[in-house]
Amino acid sequence: ALVRGAVLDAQRPGIGDTALNLAAAMGQEQAVIFLLDAGADPDIQNGSGRTALHEAAFLKSPAIWNRLIDAGARTDIVSVNGHTPLTLCDALAFGPSMVQYSWQHGQQALGQSRDRDTSHGR
């Protein structure tokens, strides 16, 4: 679809999911890798304010979580329900290994991300 001109970060009308959000939510690691390599934005929020990283937390998928973190996915984006990907991991009792990976790899975990604009116009 991308070769034929599909918009990489297009969002489904009404729902707001991107291909990356859906791939992460369905546990499709190879699709996540492909989309990230193609330049997909891991921080686009759907209609519920969730990003692909939120979906990886819901799925309890360290492999997808790590791929998204390595691609620069932000851990501080707040969903409509008030969760960041990190607080969601903690709420699902699957946080320690995912959170540790985020810190070890120097991504925008917690305090480091406060310097950036978190609104993204959404």
PDB file of C-alpha atoms in Angstrom:
ATOM      1  CA  ALA A   1       0.000   0.000   0.000  1.00  0.00           C
ATOM      2  CA  LEU A   2       2.876   2.388   0.785  1.00  0.00           C
ATOM      3  CA  VAL A   3       4.408   1.790  -2.643  1.00  0.00           C
ATOM      4  CA  ARG A   4       1.080   2.765  -4.192  1.00  0.00           C
ATOM      5  CA  GLY A   5       0.957   6.021  -2.240  1.00  0.00           C
ATOM      6  CA  ALA A   6      -0.872   5.206   0.975  1.00  0.00           C
ATOM      7  CA  VAL A   7      -0.285   7.769   3.713  1.00  0.00           C
ATOM      8  CA  LEU A   8       1.922   6.128   6.342  1.00  0.00           C
ATOM      9  CA  ASP A   9       0.427   7.858   9.377  1.00  0.00           C
ATOM     10  CA  ALA A  10      -3.160   8.112   8.139  1.00  0.00           C
ATOM     11  CA  GLN A  11      -5.750   7.741  10.890  1.00  0.00           C
ATOM     12  CA  ARG A  12      -9.020   5.823  10.633  1.00  0.00           C
ATOM     13  CA  PRO A  13     -11.948   8.248  10.615  1.00  0.00           C
ATOM     14  CA  GLY A  14     -13.717   8.389  13.968  1.00  0.00           C
ATOM     15  CA  ILE A  15     -11.370   5.957  15.703  1.00  0.00           C
ATOM     16  CA  GLY A  16      -8.049   7.595  14.935  1.00  0.00           C
ATOM     17  CA  ASP A  17      -5.935   4.447  14.836  1.00  0.00           C
ATOM     18  CA  THR A  18      -2.924   4.383  12.539  1.00  0.00           C
ATOM     19  CA  ALA A  19      -1.471   1.244  10.989  1.00  0.00           C
ATOM     20  CA  LEU A  20       1.202   1.342  13.708  1.00  0.00           C
ATOM     21  CA  ASN A  21      -1.396   1.568  16.503  1.00  0.00           C
ATOM     22  CA  LEU A  22      -3.225  -1.421  15.050  1.00  0.00           C
ATOM     23  CA  ALA A  23      -0.067  -3.476  14.487  1.00  0.00           C
ATOM     24  CA  ALA A  24       1.016  -2.867  18.092  1.00  0.00           C
ATOM     25  CA  ALA A  25      -2.463  -3.664  19.431  1.00  0.00           C
ATOM     26  CA  MET A  26      -2.526  -6.960  17.534  1.00  0.00           C
ATOM     27  CA  GLY A  27       0.972  -7.998  18.569  1.00  0.00           C
ATOM     28  CA  GLN A  28       2.330  -7.912  15.035  1.00  0.00           C
ATOM     29  CA  GLU A  29       6.004  -7.273  15.796  1.00  0.00           C
ATOM     30  CA  GLN A  30       7.183  -7.623  12.181  1.00  0.00           C
ATOM     31  CA  ALA A  31       4.556  -5.120  11.018  1.00  0.00           C
ATOM     32  CA  VAL A  32       5.620  -2.731  13.801  1.00  0.00           C
ATOM     33  CA  ILE A  33       9.249  -3.044  12.677  1.00  0.00           C
ATOM     34  CA  PHE A  34       8.298  -2.462   9.028  1.00  0.00           C
ATOM     35  CA  LEU A  35       6.174   0.589   9.820  1.00  0.00           C
ATOM     36  CA  LEU A  36       8.814   2.123  12.103  1.00  0.00           C
ATOM     37  CA  ASP A  37      11.500   1.519   9.484  1.00  0.00           C
ATOM     38  CA  ALA A  38       9.256   3.262   6.943  1.00  0.00           C
ATOM     39  CA  GLY A  39       9.107   6.290   9.252  1.00  0.00           C
ATOM     40  CA  ALA A  40       5.805   5.848  11.077  1.00  0.00           C
ATOM     41  CA  ASP A  41       5.303   8.265  13.982  1.00  0.00           C
ATOM     42  CA  PRO A  42       5.000   6.207  17.194  1.00  0.00           C
ATOM     43  CA  ASP A  43       3.440   9.100  19.110  1.00  0.00           C
ATOM     44  CA  ILE A  44       0.217   9.646  17.178  1.00  0.00           C
ATOM     45  CA  GLN A  45      -2.761   9.360  19.512  1.00  0.00           C
ATOM     46  CA  ASN A  46      -6.012   7.665  18.531  1.00  0.00           C
ATOM     47  CA  GLY A  47      -9.477   8.826  19.582  1.00  0.00           C
ATOM     48  CA  SER A  48      -8.869   7.447  23.087  1.00  0.00           C
ATOM     49  CA  GLY A  49      -5.552   9.270  23.323  1.00  0.00           C
ATOM     50  CA  ARG A  50      -3.593   6.029  23.130  1.00  0.00           C
ATOM     51  CA  THR A  51      -0.380   5.624  21.177  1.00  0.00           C
ATOM     52  CA  ALA A  52       1.264   2.464  19.875  1.00  0.00           C
ATOM     53  CA  LEU A  53       3.215   2.360  23.156  1.00  0.00           C
ATOM     54  CA  HIS A  54      -0.055   2.340  25.138  1.00  0.00           C
ATOM     55  CA  GLU A  55      -1.165  -0.588  22.978  1.00  0.00           C
ATOM     56  CA  ALA A  56       2.091  -2.465  23.646  1.00  0.00           C
ATOM     57  CA  ALA A  57       1.487  -1.954  27.372  1.00  0.00           C
ATOM     58  CA  PHE A  58      -2.094  -3.283  27.088  1.00  0.00           C
ATOM     59  CA  LEU A  59      -0.811  -6.287  25.180  1.00  0.00           C
ATOM     60  CA  LYS A  60       2.014  -6.802  27.696  1.00  0.00           C
ATOM     61  CA  SER A  61       4.475  -7.144  24.836  1.00  0.00           C
ATOM     62  CA  PRO A  62       8.068  -6.322  25.810  1.00  0.00           C
ATOM     63  CA  ALA A  63       9.283  -7.019  22.257  1.00  0.00           C
ATOM     64  CA  ILE A  64       6.964  -4.429  20.700  1.00  0.00           C
ATOM     65  CA  TRP A  65       7.490  -2.046  23.633  1.00  0.00           C
ATOM     66  CA  ASN A  66      11.272  -2.220  23.134  1.00  0.00           C
ATOM     67  CA  ARG A  67      10.978  -1.630  19.375  1.00  0.00           C
ATOM     68  CA  LEU A  68       8.837   1.453  19.970  1.00  0.00           C
ATOM     69  CA  ILE A  69      11.154   2.805  22.671  1.00  0.00           C
ATOM     70  CA  ASP A  70      14.159   2.282  20.389  1.00  0.00           C
ATOM     71  CA  ALA A  71      12.296   4.288  17.732  1.00  0.00           C
ATOM     72  CA  GLY A  72      11.879   7.186  20.180  1.00  0.00           C
ATOM     73  CA  ALA A  73       8.311   6.617  21.356  1.00  0.00           C
ATOM     74  CA  ARG A  74       7.434   8.959  24.200  1.00  0.00           C
ATOM     75  CA  THR A  75       6.446   7.489  27.542  1.00  0.00           C
ATOM     76  CA  ASP A  76       4.721  10.623  28.857  1.00  0.00           C
ATOM     77  CA  ILE A  77       1.737  10.971  26.506  1.00  0.00           C
ATOM     78  CA  VAL A  78      -1.503  10.868  28.500  1.00  0.00           C
ATOM     79  CA  SER A  79      -4.572   9.020  27.215  1.00  0.00           C
ATOM     80  CA  VAL A  80      -8.165  10.149  27.711  1.00  0.00           C
ATOM     81  CA  ASN A  81      -8.289   7.807  30.721  1.00  0.00           C
ATOM     82  CA  GLY A  82      -5.326   9.603  32.269  1.00  0.00           C
ATOM     83  CA  HIS A  83      -2.668   6.946  31.678  1.00  0.00           C
ATOM     84  CA  THR A  84       0.774   7.284  30.206  1.00  0.00           C
ATOM     85  CA  PRO A  85       2.297   4.109  28.775  1.00  0.00           C
ATOM     86  CA  LEU A  86       4.409   3.825  31.942  1.00  0.00           C
ATOM     87  CA  THR A  87       1.506   4.245  34.368  1.00  0.00           C
ATOM     88  CA  LEU A  88      -0.465   1.765  32.301  1.00  0.00           C
ATOM     89  CA  CYS A  89       2.360  -0.771  32.576  1.00  0.00           C
ATOM     90  CA  ASP A  90       2.375  -0.264  36.316  1.00  0.00           C
ATOM     91  CA  ALA A  91      -1.413  -0.587  36.550  1.00  0.00           C
ATOM     92  CA  LEU A  92      -1.225  -3.863  34.629  1.00  0.00           C
ATOM     93  CA  ALA A  93       1.554  -5.128  36.922  1.00  0.00           C
ATOM     94  CA  PHE A  94       3.914  -5.584  34.004  1.00  0.00           C
ATOM     95  CA  GLY A  95       5.922  -2.436  34.389  1.00  0.00           C
ATOM     96  CA  PRO A  96       9.329  -3.160  35.878  1.00  0.00           C
ATOM     97  CA  SER A  97      11.031  -4.768  32.884  1.00  0.00           C
ATOM     98  CA  MET A  98       9.493  -2.369  30.394  1.00  0.00           C
ATOM     99  CA  VAL A  99      10.216   0.695  32.494  1.00  0.00           C
ATOM    100  CA  GLN A 100      13.786  -0.466  33.142  1.00  0.00           C
ATOM    101  CA  TYR A 101      14.345  -0.888  29.401  1.00  0.00           C
ATOM    102  CA  SER A 102      13.107   2.655  28.797  1.00  0.00           C
ATOM    103  CA  TRP A 103      15.545   4.104  31.296  1.00  0.00           C
ATOM    104  CA  GLN A 104      18.483   1.991  30.143  1.00  0.00           C
ATOM    105  CA  HIS A 105      18.083   3.117  26.563  1.00  0.00           C
ATOM    106  CA  GLY A 106      17.896   6.817  27.345  1.00  0.00           C
ATOM    107  CA  GLN A 107      14.519   7.498  25.801  1.00  0.00           C
ATOM    108  CA  GLN A 108      12.257  10.334  26.938  1.00  0.00           C
ATOM    109  CA  ALA A 109      11.162   8.585  30.114  1.00  0.00           C
ATOM    110  CA  LEU A 110       9.364  10.710  32.668  1.00  0.00           C
ATOM    111  CA  GLY A 111      11.424  13.785  33.689  1.00  0.00           C
ATOM    112  CA  GLN A 112      13.416  13.963  30.484  1.00  0.00           C
ATOM    113  CA  SER A 113      10.267  14.428  28.425  1.00  0.00           C
ATOM    114  CA  ARG A 114       8.953  17.415  30.363  1.00  0.00           C
ATOM    115  CA  ASP A 115      11.085  19.721  28.251  1.00  0.00           C
ATOM    116  CA  ARG A 116       9.128  18.775  25.146  1.00  0.00           C
ATOM    117  CA  ASP A 117       5.672  19.929  24.102  1.00  0.00           C
ATOM    118  CA  THR A 118       3.230  17.141  25.001  1.00  0.00           C
ATOM    119  CA  SER A 119       0.135  18.576  23.375  1.00  0.00           C
ATOM    120  CA  HIS A 120       0.803  17.701  19.703  1.00  0.00           C
ATOM    121  CA  GLY A 121      -2.345  19.680  19.001  1.00  0.00           C
ATOM    122  CA  ARG A 122      -4.542  16.873  20.251  1.00  0.00           C
TER     123      ARG A 122
END
